[in-house]
Amino acid sequence: MKTVPEYFGSLVFDDRVMKANLSANVYRSLRKTIDEGRPLDPGVANAVADAMKEWAVARGATHFTHWFQPLTGITAEKHDSFISPSPDGGVIMEFSGKELIKGEPDASSFPSGGLRATFEARGYTAWDPTSYAFIKGKTLCIPTAFCSYGGHALDKKTPLLRSMEALNRQALRILRLFGNTKAKCVRSSVGPEQEYFLVTKEMYDQRPDLRFTGRTLFGAKPPKGQELDDHYFGVIKPRVAAYMEELNDELWKLGILAKTEHNEVAPAQHELAPIYTTTNIAVDQNQLTMEIMQKVASKHGLVCLLHEKPFDGVNGSGKHNNWSIATDAGQNLLSPGETPYENAQFLLFLCAVIKAVDDYQDLLRIAVATAGNDHRLGANEAPPAVISMFLGDELNGVLEAIENDTPYQGTEKIQMKLGVDVLPNFNRDTTDRNRTSPFAFTGNKFEFRMVGSSDSIACTNIMLNSAVAESLKIYADRLEGSTDFENDLHEMIRKTIRDHKHIIFNGNGYDDRWIEEATQKRGLMNLRTTPDAIPHILDKKNVEMLTSHGVFTEEEIRSRYEITLENYCKSVTIEANTMVSMARTLIAPAVEAYASDIAKTAARKRELDAGLACGYETRLVKKLSELTDRIDEGTDELEKAIAALKDAKDIGEESAMIRDTLLEKMAVLRRACDEAEPLTAKSYWPYPTYADLLFGVK
Ligand code: ADP
Ligand code: MG
């Protein structure tokens, strides 16, 4: 049997493979493109394509695809085989540099939010040499960006790469001010912790709601939920362990550094975390991870649920986006340094993040706004929809001391003077204690906890990179012209603390009183739902910031507005339609059949003895009958609300109608059905219950 180091990355055309299979010149030229973003020379492209093909074919690949991330949020691929006819009637395997660099998928069915007229069906894909090609099944997958012919980004990768470039540009300006002449580039890194649920395939198949929407739309509370907290970090069940083992193997072959796995708080909930890597690679790998998680599950007779809220009343699933920025030499800019100068630089980068999160609270909220995540954010479990930051007591103390020009009361008393004092060493344990904060500093990185489990992490990192680039730009503009660097630096840090400290909150983010304080006293934004959040992407300050850094064009922002709201409306409408169908064809008939059998029993009993009261039967039939009436009315009302959506004049209005009426009708129907469930004999119930699903994987 092969050991992990022997097969790790065996399906990836990574640096080791490139070095071994490319001539020294070609390798050097390709590395320049990867590391420094130099344009690729066509001769080099042909040589790389040829080596890639040879390598892939030797590993059983027959096809290649440009692998891209359209705005649907999932990945897309269109396969072409390598075969090309040879004069003798046979075939040879061919792959050119042109095919590597550019593809032209007929992509008219991907959402473009008005960026591409339907007659202009073709978009094109362009190779992203910074993310390695890999083999999936029998296909060589080439990570690519996806654009319209007009040059507009139709995907999530393009703006992500642009945001990384913006951050690089501004961070380098700051580093130069601190005398760093060596750094060639600054990149953000991400380690996404991924939560998910596992249920058996057999039960999943019996539930139309899970099949069509990824979450349960009905289900009474089970006798046991997560109240005992006995699942968290508990012993992993054999079937789950076998799943995780194979999942790790598959991910390792793809060069994905799957590292940590454990049971989560809710029954049937688990987590997988990879070791962090450069943001665009982390994004690609997280997309791939989600795909492989689902594929491996089906081999084990399981289904992996990535929905943010598969079960009402049970914790939902998120994705923690651990983010930091580092130089090409590996210096983490969010890590307090050893010297006073490094500390000052650290504090400036820290302030840049604080300012960015405060100034662009809405963009961060927008980045995670989906119908699924609306059930999580603010629902007493995940972070609330209000964005705040947690820094930990030590760092808070330092910032307060700087703000007020008072001595810092750490282990020893020091008067904080930038450029003179060394910061205390931060104890990671003290910074990581708050698990309720949406945006927490965890020693040398920030952890953004609002991301939904099914979200692409591209959007979050686009906004984060861009917003931090903007803070850094403001700082660099000011400091580059400064005649008294240290003093101006000190003043700017103080100003940031003073202007933005209202975003810092170290208490319990789940507490209702916090929401009141945040919104009433501190004036923080509380964008509770997707329809509340998304329109803010069009706010002038956001459009100006994103366009000024070249991350999005105005048209691209408009298209994201349209597509995100469209996705929201479509997903909720599918849920509503599924509810109508389940209530009418499964739930009402089941309750009715049970009531009818009970009524028959009572009638038969009375035939035997006319004096029998049949109190149990009578009461039960009455209750069930009232419930079927409510179910029927609820279904009618929901149908009306769905039909009314047609009258909306645009997507903004439609999403508001969903938020204001449709969701409430769905809740009313659900309540009636959920009340009927525990009153109906189990043998009559048409699909597996919460208890079955949550405790079904042994
Ligand atoms: P937890 O948040 O559960 O305490 P860890 O601190 O070990 O777990 O890390 C969680 C994730 O953060 C992992 O994916 C890890 O690789 C990632 N991570 C660690 N350091 C950094 C960093 N400097 N930049 C980005 N991500 C990081
Ligand atoms: Mg974490």
XYZ file of C-alpha atoms and ligand atoms in Angstrom:
726
model
C 0.000 0.000 0.000
C 1.202 3.470 -0.831
C 1.834 5.916 1.963
C 0.240 9.369 1.932
C 3.420 11.204 0.865
C 3.655 8.770 -2.058
C 0.194 9.501 -3.438
C -0.395 13.067 -2.209
C -1.016 15.251 -5.238
C -0.720 12.321 -7.641
C -3.599 13.735 -9.705
C -2.222 17.269 -9.855
C 0.015 18.827 -12.465
C 1.910 20.582 -9.713
C 5.321 22.115 -9.374
C 7.032 18.747 -8.951
C 5.471 17.446 -12.180
C 6.265 20.648 -14.051
C 9.860 20.557 -12.990
C 10.202 16.927 -14.020
C 8.373 17.196 -17.341
C 9.239 20.621 -18.737
C 12.521 21.843 -20.148
C 14.399 24.216 -17.863
C 13.546 27.227 -20.039
C 9.871 26.427 -20.290
C 9.676 25.748 -16.570
C 11.346 29.046 -15.726
C 9.080 30.975 -18.033
C 5.955 29.301 -16.640
C 7.044 30.009 -13.053
C 7.430 33.687 -13.966
C 3.831 33.669 -15.177
C 2.641 31.908 -12.037
C 4.651 33.898 -9.513
C 4.770 37.307 -11.087
C 1.775 37.323 -13.381
C 3.896 37.752 -16.544
C 2.002 37.020 -19.798
C 2.638 33.549 -21.141
C 4.695 33.200 -24.291
C 2.830 31.092 -26.951
C 5.777 28.752 -27.494
C 5.745 28.004 -23.795
C 2.009 27.328 -23.884
C 2.472 24.623 -26.521
C 5.212 22.940 -24.559
C 3.171 23.062 -21.347
C 0.076 21.717 -23.115
C 2.037 18.847 -24.538
C 3.576 17.917 -21.201
C 0.208 18.185 -19.493
C -1.419 15.920 -22.043
C 1.343 13.290 -21.854
C 1.125 13.321 -18.092
C -2.688 13.134 -18.036
C -2.970 10.431 -20.702
C -0.439 8.302 -18.836
C -2.829 8.499 -15.876
C -5.821 7.331 -17.893
C -7.269 10.696 -18.938
C -9.106 10.765 -22.262
C -10.629 14.231 -22.057
C -9.780 17.745 -21.021
C -12.000 20.518 -19.780
C -11.754 24.149 -18.917
C -13.035 24.113 -15.359
C -14.715 27.371 -14.355
C -16.934 28.957 -11.753
C -19.956 30.658 -13.307
C -22.252 32.787 -11.210
C -24.439 29.818 -10.334
C -22.026 29.284 -7.452
C -20.984 25.819 -8.551
C -18.354 24.749 -11.022
C -18.905 24.034 -14.686
C -17.065 21.921 -17.208
C -17.469 20.949 -20.827
C -15.406 17.966 -21.866
C -13.484 17.526 -25.107
C -11.525 14.408 -25.845
C -7.867 14.545 -26.796
C -8.417 12.338 -29.842
C -7.572 13.518 -33.297
C -7.769 11.263 -36.406
C -4.519 10.048 -37.925
C -4.166 9.262 -41.675
C -3.994 5.529 -41.064
C -7.524 5.450 -39.634
C -6.413 5.488 -36.027
C -6.261 8.350 -33.546
C -3.582 10.247 -31.758
C -3.963 12.207 -28.534
C -3.549 15.931 -29.129
C -3.699 19.050 -27.048
C -2.362 22.412 -28.161
C -1.239 25.516 -26.348
C -4.192 27.320 -27.871
C -6.598 24.815 -26.357
C -4.869 25.172 -23.008
C -5.016 28.946 -22.945
C -8.452 29.664 -24.271
C -11.762 27.862 -24.584
C -15.068 28.910 -26.071
C -17.864 27.077 -24.334
C -21.361 27.714 -25.600
C -22.377 29.253 -22.373
C -25.645 30.945 -23.165
C -27.455 29.224 -20.316
C -25.226 30.506 -17.561
C -26.541 33.510 -15.689
C -24.999 36.768 -16.821
C -27.360 39.252 -15.166
C -27.742 41.118 -18.438
C -24.023 41.217 -19.210
C -24.399 39.158 -22.310
C -27.278 39.377 -24.725
C -28.627 35.900 -25.489
C -27.634 36.210 -29.147
C -24.078 36.640 -27.997
C -24.049 33.073 -26.779
C -20.348 32.517 -26.507
C -18.258 33.355 -23.568
C -14.648 32.406 -23.314
C -12.564 30.726 -20.681
C -8.963 31.677 -20.009
C -6.399 29.508 -18.246
C -5.437 30.534 -14.716
C -1.874 29.233 -14.483
C -1.741 30.131 -10.768
C -4.060 27.253 -9.929
C -2.754 23.799 -10.865
C -4.508 21.549 -13.383
C -5.745 18.229 -12.033
C -7.349 14.984 -13.129
C -10.881 14.126 -12.104
C -12.117 10.740 -13.283
C -10.848 10.549 -16.847
C -10.673 14.279 -17.416
C -7.831 16.744 -17.204
C -9.360 19.824 -15.539
C -7.800 23.190 -16.272
C -8.829 25.966 -13.874
C -10.000 28.935 -15.910
C -11.616 32.332 -15.694
C -14.865 32.857 -17.605
C -15.624 36.091 -19.472
C -18.058 37.443 -22.026
C -16.840 38.541 -25.415
C -17.196 42.103 -24.223
C -14.608 41.245 -21.573
C -16.986 41.254 -18.599
C -16.340 38.722 -15.884
C -19.068 36.090 -15.890
C -17.513 34.179 -13.041
C -16.185 34.388 -9.502
C -12.546 33.724 -10.251
C -11.868 36.819 -12.357
C -12.904 39.373 -9.721
C -11.142 37.301 -7.086
C -7.865 37.480 -8.971
C -8.415 41.188 -9.516
C -9.046 41.707 -5.789
C -5.863 39.839 -4.939
C -4.008 42.080 -7.331
C -5.527 45.186 -5.718
C -4.491 44.002 -2.276
C -1.017 43.172 -3.551
C -0.612 46.647 -5.045
C -1.630 48.551 -1.938
C 0.078 46.274 0.590
C 3.374 46.598 -1.279
C 3.109 50.391 -1.056
C 2.801 50.090 2.724
C 5.671 47.633 3.002
C 7.929 49.959 1.042
C 7.099 52.726 3.525
C 8.352 50.477 6.274
C 11.578 49.980 4.370
C 10.805 46.558 2.966
C 12.367 46.633 -0.500
C 12.563 42.888 -0.963
C 8.947 41.701 -1.003
C 7.871 40.947 -4.572
C 4.255 40.347 -3.774
C 1.704 40.140 -1.020
C -1.036 37.573 -1.137
C -3.962 36.662 1.025
C -4.293 33.102 2.245
C -7.378 31.245 3.296
C -8.182 28.109 5.253
C -11.901 27.356 5.029
C -13.406 25.077 7.697
C -16.300 23.266 6.067
C -19.329 21.965 7.968
C -21.744 19.381 6.589
C -24.373 16.806 7.503
C -24.517 13.154 6.506
C -27.799 11.291 6.118
C -28.483 7.898 4.582
C -29.221 7.849 0.873
C -32.207 5.617 1.514
C -33.916 8.162 3.752
C -32.867 11.095 1.614
C -34.557 9.543 -1.407
C -37.848 9.395 0.439
C -37.902 13.137 1.097
C -38.781 15.368 -1.860
C -37.771 18.429 0.180
C -34.220 17.175 0.620
C -33.988 16.089 -2.995
C -35.296 19.315 -4.484
C -34.099 21.926 -2.032
C -31.310 20.380 0.048
C -33.153 21.038 3.298
C -36.146 19.692 5.196
C -39.199 21.892 4.740
C -41.229 19.943 7.300
C -40.369 17.975 10.401
C -41.457 17.992 14.032
C -38.817 18.421 16.702
C -37.275 15.050 17.571
C -37.330 13.842 21.190
C -33.573 14.295 21.255
C -31.713 17.015 19.414
C -28.395 18.623 20.210
C -29.249 19.651 23.794
C -26.795 17.270 25.423
C -23.913 18.452 23.237
C -22.851 14.822 23.183
C -22.046 14.790 19.494
C -19.477 17.583 19.468
C -16.013 16.057 19.102
C -17.626 12.699 19.983
C -16.401 9.342 18.782
C -16.836 9.096 15.036
C -19.201 6.271 14.019
C -17.722 3.503 11.859
C -19.700 4.385 8.752
C -18.751 8.042 9.030
C -15.143 7.123 9.742
C -15.027 5.019 6.559
C -16.461 7.960 4.645
C -13.924 10.397 6.056
C -11.084 8.022 5.301
C -11.983 7.733 1.642
C -12.710 11.451 1.419
C -9.248 12.265 2.752
C -7.661 9.901 0.246
C -9.475 11.483 -2.679
C -8.628 14.994 -1.508
C -4.997 14.165 -0.904
C -4.655 12.739 -4.404
C -5.927 16.097 -5.619
C -3.294 17.884 -3.591
C -5.835 19.254 -1.119
C -4.383 19.471 2.380
C -7.333 17.981 4.280
C -6.177 18.182 7.858
C -8.801 18.205 10.569
C -12.047 16.290 10.891
C -14.453 16.009 13.763
C -18.080 15.720 14.734
C -19.880 19.027 15.122
C -22.482 20.177 17.636
C -25.577 18.835 15.906
C -26.184 15.119 15.506
C -25.074 13.934 12.047
C -23.014 17.124 11.595
C -19.296 17.054 10.858
C -16.468 19.366 9.870
C -13.510 19.179 7.567
C -10.687 21.722 7.524
C -7.765 21.890 5.133
C -4.454 23.601 5.797
C -4.612 27.146 4.475
C -3.211 28.170 1.110
C -3.206 31.102 -1.344
C -6.730 32.438 -1.696
C -7.490 31.584 -5.313
C -6.213 28.063 -4.829
C -8.165 27.760 -1.588
C -11.308 28.825 -3.435
C -10.784 26.301 -6.237
C -9.974 23.575 -3.757
C -12.988 24.315 -1.600
C -15.255 24.028 -4.652
C -13.593 20.747 -5.490
C -13.827 19.570 -1.881
C -17.586 20.150 -1.816
C -17.943 18.166 -5.026
C -15.794 15.276 -3.806
C -17.621 15.239 -0.450
C -20.859 14.564 -2.261
C -19.360 12.036 -4.638
C -17.681 9.978 -1.924
C -20.869 10.067 0.183
C -22.870 8.413 -2.570
C -20.338 5.580 -2.714
C -21.039 4.954 0.958
C -24.817 4.990 0.625
C -24.866 8.431 2.184
C -25.781 11.938 1.113
C -23.699 14.904 2.169
C -25.917 17.906 2.881
C -24.169 21.208 2.319
C -27.256 23.335 2.887
C -26.933 26.042 5.557
C -29.999 24.884 7.430
C -30.999 21.321 6.631
C -32.958 20.943 9.906
C -35.030 23.478 11.760
C -34.192 23.719 15.459
C -30.787 22.134 14.964
C -27.563 24.060 14.303
C -26.974 24.947 10.701
C -23.745 24.613 8.746
C -21.287 27.336 7.979
C -17.853 27.738 6.649
C -15.221 29.634 8.621
C -13.072 31.711 6.326
C -9.670 32.006 8.045
C -7.864 34.813 6.282
C -4.437 36.378 6.523
C -2.009 38.268 4.304
C 1.621 37.405 3.786
C 4.575 38.383 1.644
C 6.170 36.040 -0.881
C 8.909 35.565 1.721
C 6.304 34.122 4.065
C 5.993 37.033 6.494
C 2.463 37.023 7.897
C 1.439 40.680 8.047
C -1.199 39.932 10.666
C 1.309 38.484 13.039
C 2.731 40.752 15.723
C 6.464 41.016 15.181
C 9.595 40.871 17.250
C 10.701 44.448 16.873
C 8.922 47.747 17.521
C 8.991 48.550 13.822
C 7.380 45.265 12.886
C 4.782 45.872 15.576
C 3.898 49.256 14.154
C 3.505 47.647 10.766
C 1.357 44.904 12.290
C -0.865 47.486 13.977
C -1.302 49.335 10.718
C -2.398 46.190 8.876
C -4.657 45.332 11.792
C -6.199 48.796 11.609
C -6.628 48.398 7.869
C -8.764 45.330 8.509
C -10.761 47.027 11.281
C -11.471 49.993 9.038
C -12.320 47.741 6.103
C -14.778 45.629 8.073
C -16.479 48.712 9.480
C -16.626 50.678 6.235
C -17.806 47.687 4.216
C -19.979 45.773 6.679
C -22.625 45.644 4.002
C -20.337 44.111 1.372
C -19.285 41.357 3.752
C -22.913 40.627 4.581
C -23.772 40.664 0.868
C -20.998 38.185 0.130
C -22.766 35.572 2.232
C -26.361 36.475 1.419
C -28.369 33.507 0.185
C -31.800 32.128 0.977
C -30.148 29.260 2.839
C -27.859 31.419 4.951
C -30.752 33.691 5.982
C -31.948 30.825 8.201
C -28.643 30.759 9.981
C -27.550 34.330 10.469
C -29.272 35.822 13.447
C -31.049 32.608 14.348
C -29.378 32.210 17.738
C -26.644 29.904 16.624
C -24.335 31.199 13.975
C -23.108 34.763 14.169
C -25.888 37.326 13.897
C -26.507 39.253 10.703
C -24.832 42.247 12.410
C -21.135 42.367 11.665
C -18.768 43.084 14.529
C -15.171 42.208 15.308
C -13.530 40.440 18.189
C -9.911 41.220 18.993
C -9.389 39.709 22.428
C -8.550 41.462 25.668
C -4.840 41.921 25.081
C -5.103 43.552 21.717
C -8.036 45.623 22.901
C -5.911 46.845 25.759
C -3.180 47.839 23.344
C -5.587 49.718 21.094
C -7.172 51.512 24.035
C -3.763 52.538 25.306
C -2.870 53.946 21.900
C -6.170 55.722 21.546
C -6.016 57.383 24.959
C -2.273 57.796 25.225
C -2.353 55.889 28.482
C -0.021 53.147 29.662
C -0.874 49.652 28.481
C -1.713 47.461 31.464
C -0.400 44.150 30.305
C 1.847 41.842 32.247
C 3.866 44.966 32.813
C 2.918 48.597 32.459
C 4.165 50.108 29.231
C 3.389 53.413 27.602
C 2.599 52.464 24.034
C 4.650 54.500 21.671
C 4.756 53.206 18.158
C 8.146 52.536 16.773
C 9.558 52.303 20.264
C 7.825 49.571 22.194
C 7.500 45.895 21.529
C 3.993 44.557 21.797
C 3.317 41.804 24.268
C 3.300 38.353 22.797
C -0.262 37.429 22.045
C -1.449 34.270 23.527
C -3.526 32.513 20.874
C -5.783 31.016 23.505
C -6.897 34.398 24.717
C -7.700 35.708 21.270
C -9.659 32.648 20.266
C -12.062 32.430 23.157
C -14.994 34.141 21.528
C -16.839 31.730 19.256
C -19.862 33.932 18.710
C -18.166 36.769 16.877
C -18.752 37.072 13.144
C -15.226 38.338 12.580
C -12.630 37.273 15.114
C -8.912 37.864 15.339
C -7.344 34.531 16.183
C -3.705 35.359 16.870
C -2.324 35.763 13.371
C -5.389 35.629 11.131
C -9.010 36.677 11.041
C -11.826 34.195 11.062
C -14.999 35.273 9.272
C -17.752 32.999 10.479
C -20.761 34.172 8.515
C -20.046 32.265 5.329
C -22.687 29.648 4.518
C -21.665 26.029 4.112
C -22.656 25.861 0.443
C -21.303 29.301 -0.518
C -18.309 29.681 -2.741
C -15.734 31.464 -0.612
C -14.821 33.546 -3.646
C -17.337 36.307 -2.882
C -16.251 36.727 0.725
C -12.609 37.008 -0.235
C -13.287 39.361 -3.135
C -14.963 41.783 -0.707
C -12.416 41.288 2.045
C -9.390 41.731 -0.201
C -10.904 44.791 -1.878
C -12.017 46.493 1.319
C -8.623 45.989 2.952
C -6.899 47.201 -0.221
C -8.996 50.369 0.079
C -7.922 51.005 3.699
C -4.300 50.423 2.745
C -4.627 52.772 -0.188
C -5.918 55.533 2.054
C -3.043 54.931 4.458
C -0.425 54.801 1.719
C -1.733 57.973 0.065
C -1.363 59.769 3.367
C 1.964 58.321 4.471
C 3.805 58.498 1.169
C 3.678 62.275 1.360
C 4.483 62.429 5.038
C 7.435 64.356 6.412
C 7.112 62.885 9.892
C 6.402 59.221 9.219
C 6.297 57.973 12.795
C 4.066 60.709 14.058
C 1.671 60.518 11.120
C 1.556 56.766 11.434
C 0.737 57.033 15.107
C -1.994 59.579 14.438
C -3.501 57.481 11.680
C -3.662 54.424 13.846
C -5.278 56.470 16.599
C -7.760 57.940 14.178
C -8.715 54.494 12.907
C -9.263 53.249 16.437
C -11.340 56.286 17.332
C -13.436 56.232 14.164
C -14.005 52.513 13.999
C -13.989 51.155 17.524
C -17.788 50.820 17.457
C -17.322 47.706 15.249
C -15.299 46.008 18.005
C -17.372 43.891 20.348
C -16.040 41.305 22.716
C -19.277 40.093 24.292
C -21.748 37.407 23.344
C -22.869 37.918 19.763
C -25.884 35.632 20.173
C -27.442 37.824 22.822
C -30.541 39.809 21.774
C -29.371 42.755 23.845
C -26.297 42.976 21.629
C -28.412 43.391 18.522
C -30.215 46.247 20.233
C -26.976 47.897 21.301
C -25.365 47.339 17.916
C -28.162 48.880 15.953
C -29.518 51.517 18.382
C -26.386 52.751 20.114
C -23.572 51.910 17.740
C -25.352 52.393 14.457
C -24.111 49.136 12.967
C -26.003 47.661 10.057
C -28.414 44.808 10.626
C -29.175 43.428 7.190
C -31.313 40.517 8.295
C -32.245 38.986 4.982
C -30.865 38.658 1.488
C -33.423 41.108 0.028
C -32.365 43.601 2.742
C -28.676 43.158 2.012
C -28.235 42.832 -1.737
C -29.505 46.265 -2.848
C -26.603 47.830 -0.907
C -24.142 46.469 -3.434
C -25.367 49.315 -5.646
C -24.648 51.976 -2.991
C -22.395 54.681 -4.352
C -19.587 54.123 -1.854
C -19.468 50.400 -2.689
C -19.542 50.876 -6.440
C -16.841 53.517 -6.192
C -14.579 51.391 -4.056
C -14.931 48.214 -6.129
C -14.536 49.948 -9.472
C -11.641 52.151 -8.359
C -9.569 49.063 -7.581
C -10.585 47.441 -10.864
C -12.272 44.534 -9.106
C -15.621 44.950 -10.824
C -16.956 47.218 -13.520
C -20.227 48.961 -12.796
C -22.025 46.607 -15.181
C -20.545 43.617 -13.423
C -21.813 44.891 -10.076
C -25.280 45.398 -11.528
C -25.193 41.851 -12.897
C -24.271 40.455 -9.463
C -27.194 42.340 -7.976
C -29.578 40.773 -10.492
C -28.184 37.272 -10.270
C -28.012 37.090 -6.484
C -31.596 38.220 -6.085
C -32.699 35.938 -8.890
C -31.038 32.976 -7.156
C -32.774 33.942 -3.938
C -36.194 34.151 -5.572
C -35.733 30.925 -7.469
C -34.585 28.909 -4.486
C -37.398 30.073 -2.229
C -39.993 29.555 -4.949
C -38.780 26.002 -5.493
C -39.098 25.437 -1.748
C -42.616 26.828 -1.705
C -43.669 24.671 -4.649
C -42.161 21.615 -3.002
C -44.126 22.370 0.170
C -47.379 22.646 -1.736
C -46.771 19.346 -3.430
C -45.704 17.533 -0.265
C -48.601 18.913 1.776
C -51.183 17.944 -0.830
C -49.885 14.621 -2.048
C -48.089 13.206 0.985
C -48.937 14.844 4.288
C -52.662 15.598 4.049
C -53.427 12.134 2.593
C -51.414 10.435 5.350
C -53.147 12.326 8.156
C -56.511 11.767 6.504
C -55.907 8.030 6.093
C -54.977 7.710 9.728
C -57.991 9.744 10.888
C -60.251 7.680 8.701
C -58.935 4.411 10.129
C -59.398 5.708 13.653
C -62.937 6.784 12.825
C -63.633 3.335 11.374
C -62.292 1.740 14.529
C -64.636 3.846 16.638
C -67.571 2.900 14.427
C -66.699 -0.798 14.699
C -66.360 -0.546 18.472
C -69.771 1.052 18.677
C -71.232 -1.780 16.584
C -70.032 -4.120 19.288
C -71.330 -1.939 22.079
C -73.345 1.150 21.253
C -72.680 2.541 24.701
C -68.893 2.855 24.243
C -67.733 6.456 24.494
C -64.694 6.066 22.185
C -63.281 9.198 23.745
C -59.750 8.617 22.466
C -60.842 8.072 18.877
C -63.274 10.965 18.936
C -60.780 13.430 20.329
C -58.000 12.317 18.026
C -60.154 12.391 14.899
C -61.316 15.863 15.842
C -57.751 17.108 16.298
C -56.570 15.498 13.065
C -59.520 16.812 11.199
C -58.822 20.344 12.384
C -55.246 19.907 11.292
C -56.102 18.660 7.813
C -58.324 21.729 7.454
C -55.432 23.953 8.464
C -53.082 22.109 6.121
C -55.509 22.549 3.274
C -56.033 26.247 3.963
C -52.320 26.776 4.430
C -51.589 25.114 1.119
C -54.158 27.265 -0.681
C -52.741 30.407 0.851
C -49.210 29.451 -0.087
C -50.244 28.717 -3.654
C -51.843 32.159 -3.873
C -48.683 33.786 -2.577
C -46.581 31.945 -5.150
C -48.927 33.005 -7.945
C -48.785 36.627 -6.777
C -45.047 36.759 -7.406
C -45.801 37.032 -11.110
C -47.037 40.572 -10.529
C -43.696 41.808 -9.245
C -42.331 44.495 -11.536
C -38.700 43.583 -11.001
C -36.443 41.236 -9.093
C -36.101 43.657 -6.177
C -39.859 43.726 -5.688
C -40.171 39.978 -6.094
C -37.554 39.321 -3.432
C -39.312 41.751 -1.080
C -42.645 39.954 -1.621
C -40.952 36.693 -0.739
C -39.449 38.169 2.417
C -42.665 39.907 3.491
C -45.346 37.355 2.638
C -44.257 34.107 1.049
C -41.917 33.061 3.883
C -44.673 33.627 6.452
C -47.142 31.486 4.457
C -44.528 28.748 4.291
C -44.099 28.928 8.055
C -47.868 28.706 8.662
C -48.211 25.615 6.489
C -45.203 24.025 8.096
C -46.595 24.557 11.591
C -49.830 22.753 10.771
C -47.981 19.826 9.203
C -45.463 19.609 12.041
C -48.293 19.538 14.576
C -49.911 16.683 12.689
C -46.741 14.598 12.596
C -46.544 13.562 16.275
C -50.309 12.894 16.335
C -50.149 10.506 13.398
C -49.095 6.879 13.810
C -45.536 6.420 12.573
C -46.541 3.725 10.109
C -48.728 6.257 8.292
C -46.129 9.011 8.048
C -44.986 9.262 4.427
C -41.271 9.898 4.904
C -38.474 9.612 7.500
C -38.730 11.976 10.459
C -36.082 14.207 12.002
C -35.227 11.486 14.518
C -34.738 8.988 11.678
C -32.564 11.347 9.656
C -30.456 12.737 12.465
C -29.701 9.434 14.112
C -29.883 7.193 11.063
C -26.203 6.897 10.192
C -24.718 4.242 12.437
P -9.752 26.509 14.890
O -10.297 27.722 14.235
O -10.760 25.400 14.912
O -9.138 26.801 16.214
P -7.139 26.395 13.540
O -6.727 27.600 14.235
O -6.239 25.225 13.615
O -8.589 25.900 13.989
O -7.292 26.724 12.009
C -8.462 26.759 11.314
C -8.112 27.022 9.875
O -7.340 28.211 9.782
C -7.290 25.933 9.196
O -7.793 25.748 7.907
C -5.911 26.534 9.178
O -5.103 26.017 8.139
C -6.247 27.979 8.928
N -5.141 28.888 9.209
C -4.170 28.773 10.122
N -3.289 29.784 10.009
C -3.712 30.569 8.995
C -3.234 31.749 8.375
N -2.135 32.362 8.770
N -3.936 32.255 7.345
C -5.069 31.671 6.928
N -5.562 30.571 7.467
C -4.900 30.006 8.488
Mg -12.301 28.024 13.450
